[in-house]
mmCIF file of C-alpha atoms in Angstrom:
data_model
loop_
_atom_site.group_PDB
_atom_site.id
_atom_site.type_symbol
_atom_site.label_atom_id
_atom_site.label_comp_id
_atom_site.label_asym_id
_atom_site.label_seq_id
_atom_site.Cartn_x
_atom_site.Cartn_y
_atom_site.Cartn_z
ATOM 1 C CA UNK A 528 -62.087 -34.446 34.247
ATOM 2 C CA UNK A 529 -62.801 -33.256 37.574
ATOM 3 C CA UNK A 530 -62.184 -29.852 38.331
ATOM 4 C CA UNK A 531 -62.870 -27.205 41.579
ATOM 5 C CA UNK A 532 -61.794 -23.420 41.148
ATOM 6 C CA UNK A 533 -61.484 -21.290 43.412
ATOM 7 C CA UNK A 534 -59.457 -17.562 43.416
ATOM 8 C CA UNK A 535 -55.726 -17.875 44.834
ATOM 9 C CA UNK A 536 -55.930 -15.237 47.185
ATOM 10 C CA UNK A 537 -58.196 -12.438 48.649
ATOM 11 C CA UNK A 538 -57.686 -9.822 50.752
ATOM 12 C CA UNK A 539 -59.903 -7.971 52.965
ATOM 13 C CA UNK A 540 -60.310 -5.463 56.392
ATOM 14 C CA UNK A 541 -60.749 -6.426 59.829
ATOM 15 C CA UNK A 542 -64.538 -6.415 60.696
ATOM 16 C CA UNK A 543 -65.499 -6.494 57.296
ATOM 17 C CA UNK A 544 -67.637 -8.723 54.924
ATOM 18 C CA UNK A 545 -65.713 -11.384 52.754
ATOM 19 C CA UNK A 546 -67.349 -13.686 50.335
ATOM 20 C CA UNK A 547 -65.153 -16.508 48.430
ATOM 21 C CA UNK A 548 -66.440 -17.948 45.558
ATOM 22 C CA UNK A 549 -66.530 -21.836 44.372
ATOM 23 C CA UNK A 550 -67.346 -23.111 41.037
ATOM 24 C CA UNK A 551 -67.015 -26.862 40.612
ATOM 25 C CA UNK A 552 -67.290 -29.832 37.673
ATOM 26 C CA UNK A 553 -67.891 -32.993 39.147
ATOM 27 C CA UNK A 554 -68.802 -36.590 38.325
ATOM 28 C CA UNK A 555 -71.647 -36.652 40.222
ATOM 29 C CA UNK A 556 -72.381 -34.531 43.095
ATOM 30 C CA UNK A 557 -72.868 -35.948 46.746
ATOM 31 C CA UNK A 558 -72.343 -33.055 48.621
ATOM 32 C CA UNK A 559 -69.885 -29.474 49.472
ATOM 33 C CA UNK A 560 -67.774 -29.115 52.066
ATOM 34 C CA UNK A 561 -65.965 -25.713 52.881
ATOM 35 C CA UNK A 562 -62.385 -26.422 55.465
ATOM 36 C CA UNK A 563 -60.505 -23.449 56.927
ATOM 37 C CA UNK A 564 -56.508 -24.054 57.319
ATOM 38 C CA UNK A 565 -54.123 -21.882 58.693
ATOM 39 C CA UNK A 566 -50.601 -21.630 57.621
ATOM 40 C CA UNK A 567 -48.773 -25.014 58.524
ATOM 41 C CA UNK A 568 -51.698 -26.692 60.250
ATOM 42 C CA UNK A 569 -54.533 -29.177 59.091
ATOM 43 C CA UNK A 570 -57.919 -28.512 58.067
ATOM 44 C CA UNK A 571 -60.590 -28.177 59.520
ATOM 45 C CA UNK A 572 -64.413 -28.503 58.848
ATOM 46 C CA UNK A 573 -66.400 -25.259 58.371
ATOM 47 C CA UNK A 574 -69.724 -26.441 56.733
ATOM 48 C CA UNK A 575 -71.522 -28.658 54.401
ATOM 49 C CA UNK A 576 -74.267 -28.104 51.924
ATOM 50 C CA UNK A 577 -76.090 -30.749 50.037
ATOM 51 C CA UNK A 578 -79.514 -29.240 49.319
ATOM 52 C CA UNK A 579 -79.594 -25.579 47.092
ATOM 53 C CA UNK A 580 -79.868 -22.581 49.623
ATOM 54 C CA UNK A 581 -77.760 -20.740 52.402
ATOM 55 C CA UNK A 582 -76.311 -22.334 55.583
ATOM 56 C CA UNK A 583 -75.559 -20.288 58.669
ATOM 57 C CA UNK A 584 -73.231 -20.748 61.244
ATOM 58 C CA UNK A 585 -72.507 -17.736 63.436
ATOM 59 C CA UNK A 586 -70.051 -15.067 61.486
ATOM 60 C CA UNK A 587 -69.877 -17.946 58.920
ATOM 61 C CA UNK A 588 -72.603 -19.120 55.922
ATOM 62 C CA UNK A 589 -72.427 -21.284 52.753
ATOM 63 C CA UNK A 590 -74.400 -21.356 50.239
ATOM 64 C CA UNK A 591 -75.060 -23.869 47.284
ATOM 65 C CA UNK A 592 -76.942 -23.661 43.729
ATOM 66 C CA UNK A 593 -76.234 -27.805 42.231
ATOM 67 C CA UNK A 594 -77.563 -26.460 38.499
ATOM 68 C CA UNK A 595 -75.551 -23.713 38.397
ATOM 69 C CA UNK A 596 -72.200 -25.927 40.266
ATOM 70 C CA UNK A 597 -71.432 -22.922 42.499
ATOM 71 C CA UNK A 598 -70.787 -22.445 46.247
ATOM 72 C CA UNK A 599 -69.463 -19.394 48.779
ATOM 73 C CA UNK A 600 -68.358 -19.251 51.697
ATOM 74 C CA UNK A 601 -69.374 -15.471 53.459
ATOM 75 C CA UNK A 602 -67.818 -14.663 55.991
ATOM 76 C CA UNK A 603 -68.812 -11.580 58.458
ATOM 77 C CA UNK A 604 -66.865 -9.349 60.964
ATOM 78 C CA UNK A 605 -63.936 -10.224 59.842
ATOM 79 C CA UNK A 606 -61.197 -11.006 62.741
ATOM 80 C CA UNK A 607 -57.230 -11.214 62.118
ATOM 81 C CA UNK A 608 -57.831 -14.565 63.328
ATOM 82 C CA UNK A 609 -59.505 -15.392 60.232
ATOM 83 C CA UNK A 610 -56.444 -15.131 58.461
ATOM 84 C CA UNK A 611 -55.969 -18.467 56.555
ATOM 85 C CA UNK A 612 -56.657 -20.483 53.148
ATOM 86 C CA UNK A 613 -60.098 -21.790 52.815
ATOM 87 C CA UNK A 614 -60.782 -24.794 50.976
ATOM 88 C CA UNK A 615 -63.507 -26.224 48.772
ATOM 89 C CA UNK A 616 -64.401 -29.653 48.705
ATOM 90 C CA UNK A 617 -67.399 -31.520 46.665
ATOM 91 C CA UNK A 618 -67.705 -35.387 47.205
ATOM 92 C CA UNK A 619 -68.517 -36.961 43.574
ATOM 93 C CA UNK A 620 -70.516 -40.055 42.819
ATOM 94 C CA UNK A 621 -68.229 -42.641 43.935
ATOM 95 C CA UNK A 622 -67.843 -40.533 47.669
ATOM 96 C CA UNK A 623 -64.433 -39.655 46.655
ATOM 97 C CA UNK A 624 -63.850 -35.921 47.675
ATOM 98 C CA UNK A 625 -62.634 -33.745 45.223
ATOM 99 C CA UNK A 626 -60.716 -30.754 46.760
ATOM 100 C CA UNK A 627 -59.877 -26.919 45.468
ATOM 101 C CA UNK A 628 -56.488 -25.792 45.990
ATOM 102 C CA UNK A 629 -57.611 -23.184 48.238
ATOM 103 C CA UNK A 630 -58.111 -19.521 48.542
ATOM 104 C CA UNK A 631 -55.715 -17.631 51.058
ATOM 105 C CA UNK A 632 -57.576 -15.066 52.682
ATOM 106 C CA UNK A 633 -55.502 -12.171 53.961
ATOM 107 C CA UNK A 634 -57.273 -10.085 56.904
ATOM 108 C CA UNK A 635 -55.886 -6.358 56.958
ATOM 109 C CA UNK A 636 -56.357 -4.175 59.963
ATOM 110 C CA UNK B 927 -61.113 -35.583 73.963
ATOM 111 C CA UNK B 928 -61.456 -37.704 70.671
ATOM 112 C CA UNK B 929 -58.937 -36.969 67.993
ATOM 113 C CA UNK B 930 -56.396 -37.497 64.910
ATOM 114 C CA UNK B 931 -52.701 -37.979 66.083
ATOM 115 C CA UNK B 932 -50.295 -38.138 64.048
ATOM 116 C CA UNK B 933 -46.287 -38.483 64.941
ATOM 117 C CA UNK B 934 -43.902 -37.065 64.521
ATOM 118 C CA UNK B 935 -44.866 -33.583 63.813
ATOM 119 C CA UNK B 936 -41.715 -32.587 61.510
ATOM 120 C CA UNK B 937 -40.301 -35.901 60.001
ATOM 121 C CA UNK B 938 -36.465 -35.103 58.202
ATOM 122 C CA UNK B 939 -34.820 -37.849 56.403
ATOM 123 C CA UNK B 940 -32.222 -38.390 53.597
ATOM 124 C CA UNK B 941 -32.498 -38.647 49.798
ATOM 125 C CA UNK B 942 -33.366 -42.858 49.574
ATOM 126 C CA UNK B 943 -33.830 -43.296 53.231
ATOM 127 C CA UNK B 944 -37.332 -44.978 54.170
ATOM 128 C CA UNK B 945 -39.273 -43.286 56.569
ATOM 129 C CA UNK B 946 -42.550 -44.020 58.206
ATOM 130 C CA UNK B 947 -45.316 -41.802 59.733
ATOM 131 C CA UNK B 948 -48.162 -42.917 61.849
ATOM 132 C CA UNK B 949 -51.179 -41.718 62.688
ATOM 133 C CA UNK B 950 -53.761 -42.546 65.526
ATOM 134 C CA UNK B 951 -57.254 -41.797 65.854
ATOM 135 C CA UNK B 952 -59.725 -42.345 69.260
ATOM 136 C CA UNK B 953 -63.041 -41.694 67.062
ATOM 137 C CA UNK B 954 -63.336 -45.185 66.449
ATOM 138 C CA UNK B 955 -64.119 -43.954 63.034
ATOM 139 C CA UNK B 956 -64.247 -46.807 60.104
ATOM 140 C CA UNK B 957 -62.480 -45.454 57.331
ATOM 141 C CA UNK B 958 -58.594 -43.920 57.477
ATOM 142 C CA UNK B 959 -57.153 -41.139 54.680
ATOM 143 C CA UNK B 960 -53.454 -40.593 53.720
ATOM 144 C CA UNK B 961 -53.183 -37.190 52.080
ATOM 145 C CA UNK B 962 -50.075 -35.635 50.648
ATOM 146 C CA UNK B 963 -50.213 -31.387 50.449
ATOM 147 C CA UNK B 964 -48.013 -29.345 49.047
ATOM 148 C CA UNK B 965 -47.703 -25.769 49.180
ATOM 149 C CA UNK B 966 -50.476 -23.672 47.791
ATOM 150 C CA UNK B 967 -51.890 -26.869 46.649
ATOM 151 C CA UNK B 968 -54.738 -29.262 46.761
ATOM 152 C CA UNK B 969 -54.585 -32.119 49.342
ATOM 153 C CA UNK B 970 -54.094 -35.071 47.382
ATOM 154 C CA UNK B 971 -55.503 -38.783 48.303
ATOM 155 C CA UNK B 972 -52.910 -41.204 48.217
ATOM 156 C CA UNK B 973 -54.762 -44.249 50.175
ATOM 157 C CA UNK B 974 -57.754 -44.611 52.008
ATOM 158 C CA UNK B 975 -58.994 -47.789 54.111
ATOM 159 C CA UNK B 976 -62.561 -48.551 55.236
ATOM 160 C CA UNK B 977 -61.977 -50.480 57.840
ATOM 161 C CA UNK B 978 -59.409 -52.970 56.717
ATOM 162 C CA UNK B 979 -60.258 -52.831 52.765
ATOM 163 C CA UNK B 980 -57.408 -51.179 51.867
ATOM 164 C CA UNK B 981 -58.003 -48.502 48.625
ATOM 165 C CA UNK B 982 -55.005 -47.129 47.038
ATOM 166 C CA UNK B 983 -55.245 -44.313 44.504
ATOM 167 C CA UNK B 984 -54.327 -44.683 40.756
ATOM 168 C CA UNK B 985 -52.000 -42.609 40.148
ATOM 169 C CA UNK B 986 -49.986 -43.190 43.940
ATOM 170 C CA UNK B 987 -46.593 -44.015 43.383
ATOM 171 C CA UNK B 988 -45.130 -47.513 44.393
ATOM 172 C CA UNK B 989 -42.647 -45.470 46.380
ATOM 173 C CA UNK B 990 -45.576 -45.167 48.788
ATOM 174 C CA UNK B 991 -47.454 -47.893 51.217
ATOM 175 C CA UNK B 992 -50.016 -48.227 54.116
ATOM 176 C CA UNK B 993 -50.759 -50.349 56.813
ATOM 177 C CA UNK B 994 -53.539 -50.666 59.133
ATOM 178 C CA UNK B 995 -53.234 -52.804 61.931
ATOM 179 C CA UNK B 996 -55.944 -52.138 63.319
ATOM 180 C CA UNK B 997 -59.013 -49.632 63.380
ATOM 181 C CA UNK B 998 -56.898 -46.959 65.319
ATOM 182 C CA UNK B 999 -53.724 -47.212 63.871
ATOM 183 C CA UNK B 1000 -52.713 -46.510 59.934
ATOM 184 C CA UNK B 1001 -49.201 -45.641 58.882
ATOM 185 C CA UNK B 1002 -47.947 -44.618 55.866
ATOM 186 C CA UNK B 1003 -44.297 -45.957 54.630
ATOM 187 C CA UNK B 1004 -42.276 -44.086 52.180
ATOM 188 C CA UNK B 1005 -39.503 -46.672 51.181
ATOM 189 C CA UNK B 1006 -37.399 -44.427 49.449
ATOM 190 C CA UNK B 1007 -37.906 -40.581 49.653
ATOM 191 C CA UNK B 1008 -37.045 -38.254 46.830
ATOM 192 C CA UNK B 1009 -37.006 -34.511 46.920
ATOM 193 C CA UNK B 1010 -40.078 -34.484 45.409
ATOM 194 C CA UNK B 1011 -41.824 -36.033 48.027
ATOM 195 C CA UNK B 1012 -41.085 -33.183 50.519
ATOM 196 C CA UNK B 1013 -44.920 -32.472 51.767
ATOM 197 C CA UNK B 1014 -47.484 -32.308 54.761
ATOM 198 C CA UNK B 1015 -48.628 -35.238 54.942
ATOM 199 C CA UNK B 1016 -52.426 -35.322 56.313
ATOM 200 C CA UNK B 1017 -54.411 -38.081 58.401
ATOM 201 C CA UNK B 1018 -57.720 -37.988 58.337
ATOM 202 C CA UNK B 1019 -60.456 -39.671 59.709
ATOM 203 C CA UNK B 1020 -64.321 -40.301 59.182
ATOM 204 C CA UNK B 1021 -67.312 -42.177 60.399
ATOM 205 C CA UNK B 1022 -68.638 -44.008 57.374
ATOM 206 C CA UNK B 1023 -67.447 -42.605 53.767
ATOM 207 C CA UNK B 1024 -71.146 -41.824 52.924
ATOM 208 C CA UNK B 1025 -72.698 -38.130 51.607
ATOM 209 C CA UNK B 1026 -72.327 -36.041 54.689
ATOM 210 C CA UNK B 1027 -69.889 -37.921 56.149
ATOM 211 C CA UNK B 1028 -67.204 -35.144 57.887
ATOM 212 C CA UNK B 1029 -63.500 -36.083 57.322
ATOM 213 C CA UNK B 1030 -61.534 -35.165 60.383
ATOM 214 C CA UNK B 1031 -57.501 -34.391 60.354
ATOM 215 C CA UNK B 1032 -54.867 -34.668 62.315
ATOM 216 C CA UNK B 1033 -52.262 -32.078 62.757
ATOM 217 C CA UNK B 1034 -50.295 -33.285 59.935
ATOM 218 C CA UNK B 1035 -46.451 -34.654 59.651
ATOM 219 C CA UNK B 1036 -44.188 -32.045 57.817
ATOM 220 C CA UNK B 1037 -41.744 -34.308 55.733
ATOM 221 C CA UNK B 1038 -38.794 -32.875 54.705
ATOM 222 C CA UNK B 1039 -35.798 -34.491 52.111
ATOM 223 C CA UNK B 1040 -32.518 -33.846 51.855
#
């Protein structure tokens, strides 16, 4: 079967560095997505890796190894705002994505 | 600016009573997502249409259909709602269904059963 784990929860200080772990089994692989949602809303997109390496977007990065089926999501200077569950997504052969339950990230001051 | 909308934000309906959500998009996007999310959980496909080829996932109950009128519109018809269908239910949008292709969301439709 298919299969995307991810921790349940984290927690971490204001203005510090958070990293959140992805480890996926896929049929196929066709690409990662990472999707931030806060409490009650939708998600939306972070970042997407398809090729091995790291992928920086201002406080945010993603990074991907394909042989060893891992992913994180860093995150830097942590802000209250940043308060949410962050969700791993990998798209398998047949484009279908296959999504992680999520990992709530709790910002402490 | 382009976008998901979906209404009504908070849907609440009796045990056996049909209800229907809709969902609009302005991205002109080709293909359409229904997702149903529960707490804590995964978001889980229940249809998808690229343009009007209609996809509906395995394991999706009967209990649950889509329409799509036409490339802006989708809704999503639950024809008789049990408890266990109390969920967010997620629109989403996206340009093509290929590799890299980003799925957009509206702001979702919080069912709730009584």
């Amino acid at each position: 079967g298919q299969n995307i784990d991810q921790p349940t929860e984290m927690t971490a200080t204001e203005g510090a560095i958070v990293q959140i772990n992805c480890t996926y089994q896929t049929s196929g692989f066709n690409g990662l997505f990472w999707y931030q949602q806060h409490a009650g809303e939708a998600p939306t997109f972070l970042s997407y890796n398809v090729l091995d390496g790291l992928e920086e977007k201002g406080r945010f990065s993603s990074f991907l190894s394909r042989s060893k089926g891992y992913s994180y999501l860093l995150l830097k200077e942590l802000q209250m705002k940043d308060s949410a569950s962050y969700l791993c997504a990998v798209r398998d052969s047949n484009y279908q994505l296959i999504w992680g339950a999520g990992t709530k990230l709790i910002i402490k001051p | 600016d382009a976008m998901v909308i979906q209404n009504p934000r908070y849907q609440v309906t009796q045990f056996g009573k049909p209800v229907t959500l809709s969902c609009s998009q302005t991205l002109n996007h080709n293909v359409m997502y229904w997702y149903q999310q529960k707490s804590s959980q995964a978001p889980k496909l229940l249809f998808h249409y690229y343009d009007k080829d209609f996809n509906n996932e395995a394991d999706t109950p009967d209990n649950f259909q889509s329409r799509r009128p036409n490339t802006s519109f989708c809704f999503l018809d639950i024809r008789s709602p049990g408890l266990g269908d109390a969920a967010m239910y997620l629109c989403a949008t996206s340009g093509t269904g290929g590799a890299s292709d980003t799925q957009y969301f509206g702001p979702g439709t919080r069912l709730t059963v009584l």
